[in-house]
Coordinates of C-alpha atoms and ligand atoms in Angstrom, one line a residue:
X1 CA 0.0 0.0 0.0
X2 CA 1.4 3.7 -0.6
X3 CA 2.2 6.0 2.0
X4 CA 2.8 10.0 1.9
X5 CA 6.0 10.6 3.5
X6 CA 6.3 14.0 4.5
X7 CA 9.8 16.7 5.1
X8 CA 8.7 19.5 7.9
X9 CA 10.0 22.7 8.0
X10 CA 9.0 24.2 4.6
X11 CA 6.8 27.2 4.4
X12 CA 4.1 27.7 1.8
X13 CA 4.2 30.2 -0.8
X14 CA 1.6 29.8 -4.1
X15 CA -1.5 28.9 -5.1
X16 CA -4.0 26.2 -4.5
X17 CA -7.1 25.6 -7.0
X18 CA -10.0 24.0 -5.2
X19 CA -11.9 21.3 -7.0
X20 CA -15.0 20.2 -6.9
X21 CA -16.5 19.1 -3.5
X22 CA -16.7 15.4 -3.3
X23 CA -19.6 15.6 -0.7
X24 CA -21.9 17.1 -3.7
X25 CA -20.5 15.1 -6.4
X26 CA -21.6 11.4 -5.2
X27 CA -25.2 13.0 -4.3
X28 CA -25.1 14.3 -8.1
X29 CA -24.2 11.3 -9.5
X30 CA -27.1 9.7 -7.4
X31 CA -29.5 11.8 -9.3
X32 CA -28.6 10.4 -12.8
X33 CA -31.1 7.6 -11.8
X34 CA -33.8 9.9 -11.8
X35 CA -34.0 10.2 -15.5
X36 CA -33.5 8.5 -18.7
X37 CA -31.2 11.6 -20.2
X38 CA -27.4 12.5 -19.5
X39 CA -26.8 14.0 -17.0
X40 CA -23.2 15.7 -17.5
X41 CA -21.7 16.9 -14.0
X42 CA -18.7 19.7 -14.5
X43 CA -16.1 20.6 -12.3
X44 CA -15.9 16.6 -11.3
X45 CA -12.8 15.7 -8.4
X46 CA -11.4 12.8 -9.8
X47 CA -11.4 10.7 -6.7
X48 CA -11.9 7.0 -5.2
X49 CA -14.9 7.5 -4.0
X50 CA -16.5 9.1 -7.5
X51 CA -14.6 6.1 -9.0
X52 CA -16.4 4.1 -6.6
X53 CA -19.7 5.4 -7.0
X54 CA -19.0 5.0 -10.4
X55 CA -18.7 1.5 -10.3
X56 CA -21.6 0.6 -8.5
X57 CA -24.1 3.0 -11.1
X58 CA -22.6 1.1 -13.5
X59 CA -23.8 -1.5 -12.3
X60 CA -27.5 -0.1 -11.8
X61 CA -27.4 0.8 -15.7
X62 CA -25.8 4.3 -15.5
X63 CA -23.2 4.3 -18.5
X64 CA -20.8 6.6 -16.7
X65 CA -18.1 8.5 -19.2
X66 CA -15.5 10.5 -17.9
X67 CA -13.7 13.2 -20.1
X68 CA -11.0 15.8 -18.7
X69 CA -11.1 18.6 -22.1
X70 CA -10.5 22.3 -22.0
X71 CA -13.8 23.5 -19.9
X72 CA -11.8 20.6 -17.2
X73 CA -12.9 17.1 -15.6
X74 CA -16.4 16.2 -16.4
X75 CA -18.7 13.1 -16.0
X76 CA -21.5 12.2 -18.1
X77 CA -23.6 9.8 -16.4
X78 CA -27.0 8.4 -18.7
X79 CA -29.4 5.8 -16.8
X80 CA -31.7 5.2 -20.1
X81 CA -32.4 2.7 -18.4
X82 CA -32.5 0.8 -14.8
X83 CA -30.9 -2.8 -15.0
X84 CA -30.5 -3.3 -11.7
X85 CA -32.1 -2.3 -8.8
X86 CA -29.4 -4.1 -6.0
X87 CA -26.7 -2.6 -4.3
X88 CA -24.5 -5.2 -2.9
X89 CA -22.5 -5.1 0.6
X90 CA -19.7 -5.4 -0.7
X91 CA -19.9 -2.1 -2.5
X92 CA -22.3 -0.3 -0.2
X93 CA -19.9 -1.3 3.4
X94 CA -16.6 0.5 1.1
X95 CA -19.1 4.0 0.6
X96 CA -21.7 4.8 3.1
X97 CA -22.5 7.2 0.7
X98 CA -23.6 4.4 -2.0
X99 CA -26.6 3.5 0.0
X100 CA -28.5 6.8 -1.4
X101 CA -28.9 5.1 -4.6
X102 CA -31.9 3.6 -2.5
X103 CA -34.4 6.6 -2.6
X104 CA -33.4 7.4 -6.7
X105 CA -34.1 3.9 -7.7
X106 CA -37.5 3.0 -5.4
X107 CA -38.4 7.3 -7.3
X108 CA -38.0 5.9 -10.8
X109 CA -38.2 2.1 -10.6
X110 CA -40.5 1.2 -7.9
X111 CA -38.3 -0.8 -6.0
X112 CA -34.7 -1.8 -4.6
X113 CA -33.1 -3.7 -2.8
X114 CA -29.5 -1.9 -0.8
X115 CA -27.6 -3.3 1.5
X116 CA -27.2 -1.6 5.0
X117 CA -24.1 0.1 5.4
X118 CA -22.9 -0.8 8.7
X119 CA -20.4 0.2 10.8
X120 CA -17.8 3.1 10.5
X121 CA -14.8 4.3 12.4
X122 CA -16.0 8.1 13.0
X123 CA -19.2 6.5 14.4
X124 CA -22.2 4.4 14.5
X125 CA -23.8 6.1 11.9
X126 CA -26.9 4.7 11.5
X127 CA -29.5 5.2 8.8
X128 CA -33.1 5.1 10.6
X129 CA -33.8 9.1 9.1
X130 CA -33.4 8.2 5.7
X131 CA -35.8 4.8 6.3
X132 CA -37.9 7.2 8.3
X133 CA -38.0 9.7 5.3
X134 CA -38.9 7.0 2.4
X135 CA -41.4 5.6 4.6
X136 CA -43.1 8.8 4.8
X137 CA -43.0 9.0 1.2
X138 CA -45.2 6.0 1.1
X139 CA -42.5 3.1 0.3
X140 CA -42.9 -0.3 2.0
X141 CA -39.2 -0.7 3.8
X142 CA -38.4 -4.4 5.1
X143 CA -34.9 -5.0 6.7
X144 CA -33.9 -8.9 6.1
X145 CA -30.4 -10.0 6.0
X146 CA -28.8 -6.9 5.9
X147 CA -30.6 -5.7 3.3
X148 CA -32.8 -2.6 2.9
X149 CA -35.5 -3.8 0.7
X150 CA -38.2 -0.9 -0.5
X151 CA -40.6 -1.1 -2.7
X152 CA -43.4 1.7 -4.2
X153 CA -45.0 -0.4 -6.7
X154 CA -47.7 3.1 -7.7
X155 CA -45.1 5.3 -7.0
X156 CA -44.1 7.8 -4.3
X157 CA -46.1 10.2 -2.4
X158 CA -45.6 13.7 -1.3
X159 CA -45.6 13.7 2.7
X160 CA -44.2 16.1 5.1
X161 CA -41.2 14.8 7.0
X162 CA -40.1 16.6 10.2
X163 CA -36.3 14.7 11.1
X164 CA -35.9 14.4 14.9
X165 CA -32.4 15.7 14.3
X166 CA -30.4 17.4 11.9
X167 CA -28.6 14.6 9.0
X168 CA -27.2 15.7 5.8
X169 CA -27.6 12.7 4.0
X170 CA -31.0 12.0 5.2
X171 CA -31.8 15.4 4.0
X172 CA -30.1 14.6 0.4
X173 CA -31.7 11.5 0.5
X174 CA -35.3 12.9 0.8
X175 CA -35.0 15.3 -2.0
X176 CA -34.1 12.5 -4.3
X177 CA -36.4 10.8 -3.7
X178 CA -39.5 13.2 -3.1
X179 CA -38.8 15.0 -6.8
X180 CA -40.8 11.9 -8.2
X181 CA -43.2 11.7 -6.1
X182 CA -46.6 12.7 -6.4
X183 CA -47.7 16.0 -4.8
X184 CA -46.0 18.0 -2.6
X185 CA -43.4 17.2 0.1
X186 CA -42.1 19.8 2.8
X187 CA -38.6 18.8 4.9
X188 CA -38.4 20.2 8.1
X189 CA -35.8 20.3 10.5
X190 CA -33.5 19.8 7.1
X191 CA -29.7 20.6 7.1
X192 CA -28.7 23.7 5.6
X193 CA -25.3 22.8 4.2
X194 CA -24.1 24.4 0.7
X195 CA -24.3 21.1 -0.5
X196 CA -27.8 20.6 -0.7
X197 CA -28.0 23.8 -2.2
X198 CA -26.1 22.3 -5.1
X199 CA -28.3 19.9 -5.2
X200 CA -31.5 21.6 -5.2
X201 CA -29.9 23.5 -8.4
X202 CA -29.3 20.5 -10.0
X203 CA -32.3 18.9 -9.7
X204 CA -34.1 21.7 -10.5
X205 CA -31.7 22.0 -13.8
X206 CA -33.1 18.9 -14.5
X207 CA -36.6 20.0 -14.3
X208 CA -37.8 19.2 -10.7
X209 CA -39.3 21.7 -8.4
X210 CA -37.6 22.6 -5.3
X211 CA -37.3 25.4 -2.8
X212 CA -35.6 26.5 0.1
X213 CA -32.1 24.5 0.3
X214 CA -29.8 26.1 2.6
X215 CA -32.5 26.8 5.2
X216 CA -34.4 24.6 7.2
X217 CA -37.9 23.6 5.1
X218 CA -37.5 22.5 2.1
X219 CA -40.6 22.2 -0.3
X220 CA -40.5 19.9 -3.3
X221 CA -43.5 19.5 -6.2
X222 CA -42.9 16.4 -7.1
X223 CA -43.3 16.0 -11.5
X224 CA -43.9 13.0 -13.6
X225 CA -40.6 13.3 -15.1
X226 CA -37.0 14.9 -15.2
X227 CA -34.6 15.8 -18.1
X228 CA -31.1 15.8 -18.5
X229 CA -29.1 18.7 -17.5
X230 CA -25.4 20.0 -17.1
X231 CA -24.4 21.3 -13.9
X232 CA -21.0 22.5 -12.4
X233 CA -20.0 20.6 -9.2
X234 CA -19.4 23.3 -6.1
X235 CA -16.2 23.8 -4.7
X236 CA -14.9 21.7 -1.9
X237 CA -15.8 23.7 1.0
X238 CA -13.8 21.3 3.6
X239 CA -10.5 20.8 0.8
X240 CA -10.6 24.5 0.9
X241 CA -10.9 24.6 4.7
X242 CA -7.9 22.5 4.8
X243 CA -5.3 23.9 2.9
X244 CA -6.2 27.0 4.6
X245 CA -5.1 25.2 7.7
X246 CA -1.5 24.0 6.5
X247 CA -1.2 27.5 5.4
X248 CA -1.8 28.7 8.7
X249 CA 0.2 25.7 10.0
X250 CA 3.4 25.6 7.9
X251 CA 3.7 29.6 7.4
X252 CA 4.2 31.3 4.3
X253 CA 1.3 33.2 2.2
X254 CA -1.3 30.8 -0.3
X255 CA -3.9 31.9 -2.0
X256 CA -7.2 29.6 -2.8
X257 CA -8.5 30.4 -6.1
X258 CA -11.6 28.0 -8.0
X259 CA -13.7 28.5 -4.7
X260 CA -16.5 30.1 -3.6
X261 CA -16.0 32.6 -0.5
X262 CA -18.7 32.0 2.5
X263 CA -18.3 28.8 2.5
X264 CA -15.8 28.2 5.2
X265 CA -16.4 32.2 7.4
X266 CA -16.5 29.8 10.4
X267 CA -13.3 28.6 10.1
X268 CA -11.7 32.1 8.7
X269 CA -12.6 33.7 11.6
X270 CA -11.1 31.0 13.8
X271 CA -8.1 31.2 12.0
X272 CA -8.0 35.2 12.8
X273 CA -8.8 34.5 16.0
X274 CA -5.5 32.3 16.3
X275 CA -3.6 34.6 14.3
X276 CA -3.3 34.2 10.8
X277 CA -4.3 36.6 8.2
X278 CA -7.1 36.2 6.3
X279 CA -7.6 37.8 2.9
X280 CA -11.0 37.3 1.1
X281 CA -10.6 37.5 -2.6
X282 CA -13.2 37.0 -5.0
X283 CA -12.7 33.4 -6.1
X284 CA -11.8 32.3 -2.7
X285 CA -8.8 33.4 -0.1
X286 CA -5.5 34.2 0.6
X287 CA -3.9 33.0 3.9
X288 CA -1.1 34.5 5.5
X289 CA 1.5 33.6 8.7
X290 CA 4.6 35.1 8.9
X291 CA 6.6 34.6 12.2
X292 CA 4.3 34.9 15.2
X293 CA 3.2 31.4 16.5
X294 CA -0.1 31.1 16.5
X295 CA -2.5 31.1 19.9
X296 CA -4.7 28.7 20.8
X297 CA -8.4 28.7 20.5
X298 CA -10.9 26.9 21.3
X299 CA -13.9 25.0 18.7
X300 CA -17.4 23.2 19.0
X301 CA -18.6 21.6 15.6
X302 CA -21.7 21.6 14.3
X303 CA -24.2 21.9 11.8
X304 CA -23.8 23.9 8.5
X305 CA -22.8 26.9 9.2
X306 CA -20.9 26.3 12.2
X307 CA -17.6 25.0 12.5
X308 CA -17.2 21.1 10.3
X309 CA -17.0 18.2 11.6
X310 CA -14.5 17.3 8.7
X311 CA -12.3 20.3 9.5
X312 CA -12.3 19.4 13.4
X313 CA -9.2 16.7 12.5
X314 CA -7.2 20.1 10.7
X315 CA -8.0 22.0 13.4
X316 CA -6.5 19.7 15.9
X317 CA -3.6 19.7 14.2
X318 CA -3.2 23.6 13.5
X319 CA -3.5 23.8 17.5
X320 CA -0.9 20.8 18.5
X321 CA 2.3 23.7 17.7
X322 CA 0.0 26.8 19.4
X323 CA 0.7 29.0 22.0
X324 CA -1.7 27.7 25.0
X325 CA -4.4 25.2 25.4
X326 CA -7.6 24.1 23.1
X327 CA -10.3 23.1 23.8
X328 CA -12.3 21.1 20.8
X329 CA -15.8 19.6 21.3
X330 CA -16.9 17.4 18.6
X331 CA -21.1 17.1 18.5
X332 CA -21.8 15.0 15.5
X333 CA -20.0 12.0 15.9
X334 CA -19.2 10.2 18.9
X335 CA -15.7 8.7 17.9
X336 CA -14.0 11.4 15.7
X337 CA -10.8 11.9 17.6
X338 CA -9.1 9.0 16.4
X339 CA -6.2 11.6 14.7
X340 CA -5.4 12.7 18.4
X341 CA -3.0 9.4 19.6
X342 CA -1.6 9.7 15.9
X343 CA -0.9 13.0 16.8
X344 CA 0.3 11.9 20.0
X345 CA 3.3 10.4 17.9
X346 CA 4.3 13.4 16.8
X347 CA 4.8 14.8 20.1
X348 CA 1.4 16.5 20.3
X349 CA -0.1 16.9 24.1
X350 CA -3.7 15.8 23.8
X351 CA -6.1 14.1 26.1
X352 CA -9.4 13.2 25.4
X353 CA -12.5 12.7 27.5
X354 CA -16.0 11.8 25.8
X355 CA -16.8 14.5 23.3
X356 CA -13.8 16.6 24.4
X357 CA -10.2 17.0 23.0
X358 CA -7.9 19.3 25.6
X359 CA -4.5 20.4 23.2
X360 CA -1.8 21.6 24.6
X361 CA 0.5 23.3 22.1
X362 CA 4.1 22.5 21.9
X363 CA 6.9 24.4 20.9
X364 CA 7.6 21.5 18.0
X365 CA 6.4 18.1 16.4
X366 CA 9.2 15.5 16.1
X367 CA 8.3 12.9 12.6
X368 CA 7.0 9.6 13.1
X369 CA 5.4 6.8 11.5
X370 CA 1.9 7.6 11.5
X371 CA -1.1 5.6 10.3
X372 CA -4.6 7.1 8.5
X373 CA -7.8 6.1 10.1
X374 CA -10.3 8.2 8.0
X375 CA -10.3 10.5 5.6
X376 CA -10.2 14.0 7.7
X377 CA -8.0 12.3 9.9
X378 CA -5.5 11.0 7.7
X379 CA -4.8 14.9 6.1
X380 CA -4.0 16.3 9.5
X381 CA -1.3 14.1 10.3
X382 CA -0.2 15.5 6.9
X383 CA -0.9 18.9 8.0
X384 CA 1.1 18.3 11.0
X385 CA 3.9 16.8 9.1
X386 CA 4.4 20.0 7.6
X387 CA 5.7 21.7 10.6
X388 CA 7.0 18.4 12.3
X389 CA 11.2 17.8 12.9
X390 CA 12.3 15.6 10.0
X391 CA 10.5 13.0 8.1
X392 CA 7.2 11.9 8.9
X393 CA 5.6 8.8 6.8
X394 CA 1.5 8.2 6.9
X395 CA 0.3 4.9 6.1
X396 CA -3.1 4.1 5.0
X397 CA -3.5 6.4 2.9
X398 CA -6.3 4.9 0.9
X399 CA -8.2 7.1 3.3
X400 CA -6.5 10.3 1.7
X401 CA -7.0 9.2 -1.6
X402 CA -11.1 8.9 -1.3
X403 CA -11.3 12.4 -0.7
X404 CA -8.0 14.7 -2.0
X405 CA -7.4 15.2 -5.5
X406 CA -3.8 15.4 -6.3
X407 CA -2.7 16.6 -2.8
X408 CA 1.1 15.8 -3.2
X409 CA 0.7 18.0 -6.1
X410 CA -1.2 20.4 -5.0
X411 CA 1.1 21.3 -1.5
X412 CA 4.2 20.3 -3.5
X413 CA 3.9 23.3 -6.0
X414 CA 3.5 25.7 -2.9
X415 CA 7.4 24.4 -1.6
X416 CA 5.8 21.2 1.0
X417 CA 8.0 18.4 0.8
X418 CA 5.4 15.8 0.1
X419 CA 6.0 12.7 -1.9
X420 CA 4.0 9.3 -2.0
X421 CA 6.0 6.2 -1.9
X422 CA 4.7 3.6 -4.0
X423 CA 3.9 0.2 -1.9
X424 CA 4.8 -3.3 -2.6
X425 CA 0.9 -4.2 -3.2
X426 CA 0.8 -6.1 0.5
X427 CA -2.1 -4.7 2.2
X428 CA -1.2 -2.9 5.5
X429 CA -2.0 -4.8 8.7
Ligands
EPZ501 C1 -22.1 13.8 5.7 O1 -22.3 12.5 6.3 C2 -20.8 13.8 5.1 N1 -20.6 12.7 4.1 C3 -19.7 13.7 6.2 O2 -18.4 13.8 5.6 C4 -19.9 14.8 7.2 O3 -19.0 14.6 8.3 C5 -21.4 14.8 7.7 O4 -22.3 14.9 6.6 C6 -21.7 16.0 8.6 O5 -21.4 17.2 8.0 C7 -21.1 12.8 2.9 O6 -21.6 13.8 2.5 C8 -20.8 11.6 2.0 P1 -25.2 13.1 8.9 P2 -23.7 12.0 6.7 O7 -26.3 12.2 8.4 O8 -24.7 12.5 5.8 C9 -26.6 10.8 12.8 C10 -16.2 13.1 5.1 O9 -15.2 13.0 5.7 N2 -27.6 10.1 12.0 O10 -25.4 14.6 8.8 O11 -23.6 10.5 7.0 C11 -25.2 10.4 12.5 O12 -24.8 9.2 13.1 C12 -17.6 12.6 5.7 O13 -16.3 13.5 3.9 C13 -28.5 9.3 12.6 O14 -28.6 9.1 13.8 O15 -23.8 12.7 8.1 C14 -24.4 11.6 13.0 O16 -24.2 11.4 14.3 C15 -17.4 12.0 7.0 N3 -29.4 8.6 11.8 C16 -25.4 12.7 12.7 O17 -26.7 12.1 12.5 C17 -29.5 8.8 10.4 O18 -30.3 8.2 9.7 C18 -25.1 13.6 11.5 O19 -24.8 12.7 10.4 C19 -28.5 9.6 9.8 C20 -27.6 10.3 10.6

């Protein structure tokens, strides 16, 4: 397996284009389902998981094309028509994300038949709020074996669904299905993050009828039918987020360019708070820290648009090398701290007690042999790498590779000494 090994002590100085947010794009690629015309998504992040995704709609009866011309990376994705309408374990357990081919396919086809995702290690993560949401749409649900299996033989059924608590996907997952359903639906309590507006533009470029994304109701008239479209992924809000960090953490001066400003104030304004300077530009920011070490603040994640979970990892990080102690609460899922004994290797001092991460800065991180455990985590032991003593090598980084596009590359041409170092094809233990 490859690892990234990493040289600390280099500042960054350049610029950094954001891509397209992963987040949106496997949502997007969902939708394809929902009609028999191509649907061609823009600004596509060529990643594992929208290889992944892929794969599996493939599989469905999506003939998926990929093309990287002069307007950049694209994907056309045509379901004429529905093959399939079974989403194995073995693809669903690798991508949580898979299992919201569900609501699409019970929309147009009247019935599926996914596979429960299980487990994960930033949480149990369970998926009763989308069930809950299809259910109110009027599909049967049975759980046997594992297996989700839905069915709508007449079609689904506008309904109002109020979510006990706040879930992005099960949000997501409600608006793809309720575009085909008949009559209105209404989504209270929805989450307001920027992805779900991309999504309510993309549906609605594709002829559905949807209001309200980004706050917390969301109306949807169902149609009969939806077209093809094009639509232009959004920018990574939490790729963004995170090379604003290692800016902040390695010193220097980057500018982010290809994003959308607003989509990350919480985190700016933490980073001011600590220190840094913070530029807004037009297509994104510009991130500055010369000299000064940085002082320590403290975080609470939660809900768009408070501070992201997926930037909690980055923050830790930043905060390991600052002047005082942090205090970061993590609210949305109960095991996310599994950077801080990675960390730990480095020389960070951490300790963590339920929901609560204490970090005590230190002057410097010494490198080490670290070792990825999700995707969030596995970029802030690169992060921390950056300012670390010597050399430090992260394993596992299959993790990194679901959710960074060309991040060697990206950090490299701003002066980080980052390489990968191909593996010998043994999986790690
Ligand atoms: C999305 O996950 C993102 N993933 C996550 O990013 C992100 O951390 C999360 O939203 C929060 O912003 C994708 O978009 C693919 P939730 P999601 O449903 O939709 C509980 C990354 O690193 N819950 O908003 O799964 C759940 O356990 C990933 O890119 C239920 O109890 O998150 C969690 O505690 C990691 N029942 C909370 O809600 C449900 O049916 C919020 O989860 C659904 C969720």
């Amino acid at each position: 397996m490859d690892r990234i090994a990493i040289t600390g002590g280099a500042r960054l100085n350049g610029s950094i284009p954001v891509s397209g947010a992963k987040n949106s794009a496997i949502k997007l690629m969902a939708a394809s389902l929902l009609t028999d015309e191509p649907l061609r998504l823009t600004n596509m992040p060529r990643l594992a998981d929208t290889r992944f995704l892929g794969k599996l709609l493939s599989r469905l009866g999506v003939e998926v094309t990929e093309s990287d011309g002069p307007d950049g990376q694209q994907t056309l994705l045509h379901a004429a028509e529905i093959t399939s309408g079974f989403a194995p374990y073995d693809l669903v357990r690798q991508m949580r994300a898979s299992f919201n081919v569900l609501g699409p396919l019970v929309a147009r086809s009247g019935q599926a038949k996914v596979s429960l995702p299980g487990g994960c290690t930033i949480g149990a993560r369970p998926v009763d709020l989308h069930l809950q949401a299809l259910e109110a749409l009027g599909a049967k649900i049975d759980l046997h074996e594992g297996y989700v299996y839905a069915q709508a033989p007449r079609g689904l059924k506008g309904a109002e669904i109020v979510f006990p608590m706040v879930s992005v996907g099960a949000t997501e997952h409600a608006m793809l299905a309720a575009v085909l359903a008949d009559g209105v639906s209404v989504i209270q309590n929805a989450a307001c993050e920027p992805e779900l507006v991309d999504l309510q533009e993309c549906l609605n470029a594709m002829g559905a009828k949807v209001e309200g994304a980004g706050t917390s109701t969301i109306t949807i008239t169902g149609v009969a039918r939806l077209n093809g479209a094009t639509h232009a992924v959004i920018p990574d809000r939490i790729e963004m987020g995170t090379y604003a960090v290692a800016a902040a953490m390695a010193g220097g001066e980057v500018r982010l360019t290809n994003a959308r400003p607003g989509l990350i104030d919480n985190l700016l304004l933490k980073l001011e708070e600590a220190g840094a300077g913070v530029e807004h530009t037009n297509d994104g920011c510009i991130i500055r820290r010369n000299g000064a070490r940085l002082n320590a603040v403290d975080i609470e994640t939660a809900p768009f648009p408070g501070f992201a979970t997926d930037l909690q990892a980055q923050f830790m990080a930043l905060m390991t090398t600052a002047n005082g102690e942090s205090r970061i609460r993590e609210t949305i899922f109960e095991n996310r701290f599994m950077h801080a004994p990675e960390l730990m290797r480095l020389g960070a001092d951490i300790s963590v007690s339920g929901g609560e991460a204490r970090v005590r800065g230190v002057e410097q991180l010494e490198g080490a042999e670290v070792m990825a455990t999700d995707l969030r985590a596995s970029v802030s032991l690169v992060i921390a790498g950056l300012v670390a003593r010597g050399e430090t090598t992260v394993s596992r980084i299959y993790h990194l590779d679901r959710g960074f596009e060309r991040l060697e590359e990206k950090l490299g041409a701003c002066g980080a000494q980052v390489r990968r170092i191909k593996g010998d094809g043994e999986p790690e233990l």
